XYZ file of C-alpha atoms in Angstrom:
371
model
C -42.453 -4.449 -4.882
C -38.996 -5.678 -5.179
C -35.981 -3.748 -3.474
C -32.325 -4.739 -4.627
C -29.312 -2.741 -2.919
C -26.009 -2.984 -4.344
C -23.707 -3.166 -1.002
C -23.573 -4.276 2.267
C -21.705 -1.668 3.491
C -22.671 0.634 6.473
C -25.764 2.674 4.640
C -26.659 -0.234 2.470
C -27.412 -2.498 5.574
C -29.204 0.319 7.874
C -31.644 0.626 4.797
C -32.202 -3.589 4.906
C -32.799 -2.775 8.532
C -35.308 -0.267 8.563
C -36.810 -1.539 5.636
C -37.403 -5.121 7.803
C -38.306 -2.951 11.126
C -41.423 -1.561 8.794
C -42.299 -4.660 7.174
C -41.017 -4.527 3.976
C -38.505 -7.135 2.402
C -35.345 -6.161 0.689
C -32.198 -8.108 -0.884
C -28.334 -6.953 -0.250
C -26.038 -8.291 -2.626
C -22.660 -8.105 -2.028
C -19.137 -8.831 -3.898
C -17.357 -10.042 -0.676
C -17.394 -13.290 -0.464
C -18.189 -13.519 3.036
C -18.781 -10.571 6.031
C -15.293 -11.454 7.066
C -13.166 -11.871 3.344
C -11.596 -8.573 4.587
C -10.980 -6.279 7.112
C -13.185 -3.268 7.643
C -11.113 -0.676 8.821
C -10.652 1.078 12.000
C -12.519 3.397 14.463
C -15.842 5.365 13.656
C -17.291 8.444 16.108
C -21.094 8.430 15.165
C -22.782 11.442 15.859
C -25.731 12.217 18.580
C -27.976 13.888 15.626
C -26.987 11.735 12.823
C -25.156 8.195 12.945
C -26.860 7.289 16.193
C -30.179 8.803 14.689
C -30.432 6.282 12.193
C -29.639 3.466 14.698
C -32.430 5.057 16.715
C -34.564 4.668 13.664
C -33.378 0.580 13.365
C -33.946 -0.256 16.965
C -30.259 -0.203 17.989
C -29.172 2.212 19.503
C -29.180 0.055 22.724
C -26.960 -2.537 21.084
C -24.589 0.203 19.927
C -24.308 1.048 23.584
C -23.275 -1.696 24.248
C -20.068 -1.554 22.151
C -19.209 1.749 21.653
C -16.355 3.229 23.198
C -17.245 6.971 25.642
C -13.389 7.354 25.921
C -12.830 6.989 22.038
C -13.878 10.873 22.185
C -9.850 12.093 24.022
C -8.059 14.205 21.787
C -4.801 15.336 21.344
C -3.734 17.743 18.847
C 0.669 18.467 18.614
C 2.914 20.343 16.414
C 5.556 18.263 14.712
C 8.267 19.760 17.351
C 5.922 17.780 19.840
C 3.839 21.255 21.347
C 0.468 19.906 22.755
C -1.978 22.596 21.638
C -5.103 20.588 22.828
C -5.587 17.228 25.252
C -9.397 16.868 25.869
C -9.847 13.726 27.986
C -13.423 12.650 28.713
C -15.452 12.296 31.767
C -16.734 8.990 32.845
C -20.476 10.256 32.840
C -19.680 12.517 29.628
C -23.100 11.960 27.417
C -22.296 9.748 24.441
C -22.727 12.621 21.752
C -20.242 10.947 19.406
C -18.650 7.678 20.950
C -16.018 5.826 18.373
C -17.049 2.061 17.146
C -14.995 -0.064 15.482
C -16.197 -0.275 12.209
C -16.185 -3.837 12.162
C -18.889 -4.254 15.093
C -20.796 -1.977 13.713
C -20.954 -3.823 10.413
C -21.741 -7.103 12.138
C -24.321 -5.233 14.538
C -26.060 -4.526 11.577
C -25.698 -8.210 9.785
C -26.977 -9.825 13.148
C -29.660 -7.618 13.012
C -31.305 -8.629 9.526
C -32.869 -12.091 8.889
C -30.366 -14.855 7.276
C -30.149 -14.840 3.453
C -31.117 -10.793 3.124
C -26.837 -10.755 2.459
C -26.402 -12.346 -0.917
C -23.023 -13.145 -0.695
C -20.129 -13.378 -3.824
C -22.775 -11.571 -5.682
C -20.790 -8.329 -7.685
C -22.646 -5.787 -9.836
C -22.336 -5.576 -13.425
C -25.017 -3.716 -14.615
C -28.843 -3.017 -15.485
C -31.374 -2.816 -17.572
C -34.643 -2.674 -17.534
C -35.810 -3.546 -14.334
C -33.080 -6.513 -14.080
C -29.334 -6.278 -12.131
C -26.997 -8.355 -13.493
C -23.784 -9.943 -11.759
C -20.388 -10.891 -12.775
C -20.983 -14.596 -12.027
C -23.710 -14.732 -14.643
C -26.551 -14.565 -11.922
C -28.910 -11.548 -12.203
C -32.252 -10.445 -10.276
C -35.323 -8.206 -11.148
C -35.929 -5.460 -9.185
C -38.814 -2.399 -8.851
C -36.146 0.157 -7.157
C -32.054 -0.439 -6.997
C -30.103 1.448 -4.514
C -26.704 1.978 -5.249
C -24.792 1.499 -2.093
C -21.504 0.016 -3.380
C -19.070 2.678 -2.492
C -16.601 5.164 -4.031
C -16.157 2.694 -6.734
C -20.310 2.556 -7.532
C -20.554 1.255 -10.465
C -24.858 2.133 -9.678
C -23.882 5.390 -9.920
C -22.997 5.160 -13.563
C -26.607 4.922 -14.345
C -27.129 8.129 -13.039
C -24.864 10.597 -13.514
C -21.376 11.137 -15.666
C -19.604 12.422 -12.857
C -16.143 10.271 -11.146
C -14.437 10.665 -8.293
C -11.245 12.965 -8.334
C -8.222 13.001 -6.360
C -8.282 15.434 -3.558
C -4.228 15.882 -3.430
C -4.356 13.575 -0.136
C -2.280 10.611 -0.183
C -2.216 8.490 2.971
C -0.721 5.327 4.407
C -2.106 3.079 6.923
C 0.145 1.192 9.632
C -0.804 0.100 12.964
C 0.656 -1.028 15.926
C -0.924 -4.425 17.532
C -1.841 -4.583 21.448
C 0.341 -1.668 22.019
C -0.457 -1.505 25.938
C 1.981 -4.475 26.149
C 4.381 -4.450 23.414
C 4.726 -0.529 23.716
C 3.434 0.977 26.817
C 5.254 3.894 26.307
C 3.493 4.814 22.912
C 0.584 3.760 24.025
C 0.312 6.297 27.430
C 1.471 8.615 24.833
C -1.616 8.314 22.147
C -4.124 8.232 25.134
C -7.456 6.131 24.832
C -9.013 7.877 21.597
C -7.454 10.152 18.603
C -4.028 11.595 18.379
C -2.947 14.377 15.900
C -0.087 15.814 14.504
C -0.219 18.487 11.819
C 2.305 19.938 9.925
C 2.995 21.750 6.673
C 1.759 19.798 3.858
C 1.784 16.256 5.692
C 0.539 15.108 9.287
C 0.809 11.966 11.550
C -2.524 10.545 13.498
C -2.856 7.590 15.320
C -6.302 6.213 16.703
C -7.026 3.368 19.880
C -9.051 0.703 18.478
C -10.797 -1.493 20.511
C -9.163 -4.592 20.051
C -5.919 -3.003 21.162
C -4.546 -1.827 17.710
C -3.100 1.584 17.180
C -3.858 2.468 13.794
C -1.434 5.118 12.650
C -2.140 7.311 9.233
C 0.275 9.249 7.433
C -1.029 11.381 5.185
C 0.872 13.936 2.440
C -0.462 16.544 1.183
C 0.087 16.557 -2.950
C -1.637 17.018 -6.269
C 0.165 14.917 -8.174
C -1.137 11.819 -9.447
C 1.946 9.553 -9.553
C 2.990 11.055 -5.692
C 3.031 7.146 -4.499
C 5.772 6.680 -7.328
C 7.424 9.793 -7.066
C 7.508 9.098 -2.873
C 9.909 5.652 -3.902
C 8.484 3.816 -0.922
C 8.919 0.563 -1.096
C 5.493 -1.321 -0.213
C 6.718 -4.697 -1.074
C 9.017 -4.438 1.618
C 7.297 -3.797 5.087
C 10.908 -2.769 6.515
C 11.749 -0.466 4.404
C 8.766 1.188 3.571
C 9.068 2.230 7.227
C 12.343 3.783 6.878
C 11.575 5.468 4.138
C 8.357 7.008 5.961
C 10.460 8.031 8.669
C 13.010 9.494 6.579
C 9.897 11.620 5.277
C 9.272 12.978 8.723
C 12.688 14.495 9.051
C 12.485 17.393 11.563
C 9.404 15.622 13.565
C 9.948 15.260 17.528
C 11.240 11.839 17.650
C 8.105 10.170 19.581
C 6.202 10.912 16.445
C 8.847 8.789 14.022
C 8.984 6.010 16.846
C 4.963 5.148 16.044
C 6.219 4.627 12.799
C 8.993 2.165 14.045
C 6.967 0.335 16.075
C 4.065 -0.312 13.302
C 4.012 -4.161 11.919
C 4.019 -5.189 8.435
C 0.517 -4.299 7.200
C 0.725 -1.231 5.166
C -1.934 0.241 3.034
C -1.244 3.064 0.324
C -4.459 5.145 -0.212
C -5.282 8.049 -2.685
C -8.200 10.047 -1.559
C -10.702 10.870 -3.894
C -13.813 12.547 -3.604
C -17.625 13.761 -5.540
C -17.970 17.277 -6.160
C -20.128 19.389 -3.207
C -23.767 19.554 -3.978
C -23.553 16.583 -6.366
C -27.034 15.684 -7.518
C -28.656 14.028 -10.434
C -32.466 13.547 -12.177
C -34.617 11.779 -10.089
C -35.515 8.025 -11.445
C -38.425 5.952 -10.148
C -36.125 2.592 -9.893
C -32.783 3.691 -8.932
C -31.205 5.795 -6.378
C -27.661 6.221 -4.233
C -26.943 6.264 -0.952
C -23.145 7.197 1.007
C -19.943 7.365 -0.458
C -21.677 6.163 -4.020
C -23.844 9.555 -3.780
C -21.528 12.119 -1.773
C -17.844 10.380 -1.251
C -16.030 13.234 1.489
C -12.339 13.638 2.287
C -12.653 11.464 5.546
C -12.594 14.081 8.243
C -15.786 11.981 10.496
C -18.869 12.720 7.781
C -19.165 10.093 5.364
C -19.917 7.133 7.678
C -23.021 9.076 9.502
C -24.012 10.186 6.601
C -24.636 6.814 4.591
C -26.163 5.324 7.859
C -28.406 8.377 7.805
C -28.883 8.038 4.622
C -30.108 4.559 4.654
C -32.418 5.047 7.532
C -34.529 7.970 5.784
C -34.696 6.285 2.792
C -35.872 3.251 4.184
C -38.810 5.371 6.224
C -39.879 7.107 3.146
C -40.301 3.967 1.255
C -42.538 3.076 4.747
C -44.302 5.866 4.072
C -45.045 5.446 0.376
C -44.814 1.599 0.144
C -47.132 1.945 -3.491
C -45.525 4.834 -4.585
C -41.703 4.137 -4.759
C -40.642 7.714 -6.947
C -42.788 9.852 -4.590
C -40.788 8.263 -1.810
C -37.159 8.172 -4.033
C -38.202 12.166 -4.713
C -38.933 12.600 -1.000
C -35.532 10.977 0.021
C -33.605 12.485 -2.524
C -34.312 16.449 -1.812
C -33.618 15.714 1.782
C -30.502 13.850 1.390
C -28.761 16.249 -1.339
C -30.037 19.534 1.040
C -28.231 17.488 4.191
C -25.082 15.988 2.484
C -24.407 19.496 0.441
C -23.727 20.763 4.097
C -22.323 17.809 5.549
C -19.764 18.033 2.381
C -19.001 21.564 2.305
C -17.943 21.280 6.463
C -15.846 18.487 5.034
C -14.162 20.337 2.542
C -13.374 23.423 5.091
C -11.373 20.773 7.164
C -9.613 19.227 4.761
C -8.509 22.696 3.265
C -7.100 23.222 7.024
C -5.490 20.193 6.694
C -3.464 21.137 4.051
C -2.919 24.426 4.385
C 0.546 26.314 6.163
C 0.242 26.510 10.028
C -2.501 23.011 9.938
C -1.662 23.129 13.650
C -2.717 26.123 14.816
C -5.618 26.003 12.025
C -7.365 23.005 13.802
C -7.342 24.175 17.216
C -8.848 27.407 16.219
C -11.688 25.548 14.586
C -11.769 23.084 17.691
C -12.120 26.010 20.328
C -14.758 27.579 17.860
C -17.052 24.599 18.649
């Protein structure tokens, strides 16, 4: 039985890895050229019950350990006129229920892990068709079960289900601020060791330690408008003022909060957030199937990444547990996985709706002290 997964992102590769744990052989192909043709984004905190679960179930959790970061959990939550509402700085021997990662290491903990040549490389999905994928270069491979693990973007998903991502009404922008304990000691006593939030009314400022020494710092307005980039007139193409401009948006904020901005380098990365309605599911097939964002894409509030590794590791045991019967174990996976991601997305939806709502602030720290 042939296994082809569309993605080597987070959930595609913790389903390679359980699969090999159990015996069973599966290919990755992936449109990035290489694991490092681009950057992978910044910090993740993976859950006790869910992220770290399915490293449990790949025999890693030891090697996550290793690399993830106890003191990535500190938390500060402001007011744009610089109130702390909430500093929660974390013990030494504080248990490790849900320890930021750099995305990055993660990634490559996961690559390490898998024997060479399961990541087909420079290999991006076009379609399929009766049992065969088929790739942009011309290339295409036969498969008895394809797993959709290629994103927001999944073009898997297509064979599915009608339904698209749609803009939530977020728009952010990434900066960061490189090895900011030397160039900017100052900010960086000021952000603390993990995640540092400002909300206000209908935008908000947060700026997260990564463990290479980068600040990442994401600005994110709060507006349905499609064209809100355009309408914003920030100039991207010119690093410089693009940061004026953003600061000029923040008119009003304490001054510390505009001075991350200042101090940010040139790489800055316009976003529009998009998401897959709640409860999102689809008729089961015997030969395909989705996993992560491609089957439940959340605003990013700390779901989507345990999710899709979660995802990956319970699919990968069910196919373990019916290795001659792939739909019983693509049924099996399925009703668990809508059931666990319905909730997962509906928790994510109640904090983005605090997010943008009047009085975010205040908002958040009530559902922070509620546990």
């Amino acid at each position: 039985m042939s296994i082809a997964i569309v993605g080597a992102g987070l959930g595609g590769l913790a389903l390679a890895r359980v699969l090999h744990v159990n015996g069973i052989d599966a290919v990755v192909y992936e449109r990035d050229s290489s694991r490092g043709a681009r950057g992978q984004g910044g910090m993740l905190d993976l859950h006790s019950g869910t992220g770290q679960r399915a490293l449990r179930e790949a025999g890693l959790i030891d090697r996550f350990h290793a690399i993830a970061r106890r003191e990535g959990q500190d938390l500060r939550l402001l007011e744009p006129d610089g109130t702390l509402l909430l500093q929660e700085d974390t013990p030494d021997d504080a248990p490790l229920d849900r320890p930021e990662v750099d995305r990055a290491d993660l990634r490559d903990l996961l690559l390490d892990s898998l024997p060479e040549h399961t990541v087909r490389w420079g290999h991006t999905f076009a379609s399929a068709d009766h049992g065969v994928a088929h790739f942009a270069d011309g290339s295409s491979a036969t498969y008895d079960l394809l797993v959709g693990a290629d994103g927001a973007a999944s073009r898997v998903r297509a064979l599915l289900t009608d339904t698209r991502p749609t803009h939530t009404g977020q728009n952010t922008v990434e900066l960061g601020i490189p090895d900011i304990d030397r160039t900017h000691p100052d900010l960086a006593a000021m952000v603390g060791r993990g995640n540092y939030w400002v909300l206000g009314n209908g935008q908000s400022l947060s700026a997260q330690r990564n463990g290479d020494g980068r600040v990442r710092v994401y600005l994110s307005f709060y507006d349905t408008a499609e064209d809100w980039f355009a309408a914003s007139r920030i100039p991207f193409d010119d690093p410089a003022a693009a940061r004026v401009r953003l600061i000029d948006l923040f008119t009003g904020w304490d001054s510390r909060f505009t001075a991350l901005i200042a101090a940010c380098d040139d790489t800055i990365l316009p976003r529009s957030i998009t998401t897959l309605p709640v409860g999102l599911t689809w008729p089961s097939r015997p030969d395909i199937t989705l996993l992560g964002d491609a089957a439940h894409l959340m605003p990013p509030v700390g779901q989507g990444a345990n999710m899709a590794l979660l995802d990956g590791a319970l699919l990968g045991l069910a196919l373990a547990a019916h290795p001659d019967d792939f739909p019983a174990a693509v049924e099996e996976y399925e009703r668990e996985m809508f059931e666990r991601t319905s909730a997962a997305g509906r928790l994510s939806a109640h904090v983005q709706d605090i997010l943008t709502s009047p009085d975010a602030s205040r908002k958040m720290l009530a559902f922070f002290q509620a546990g």
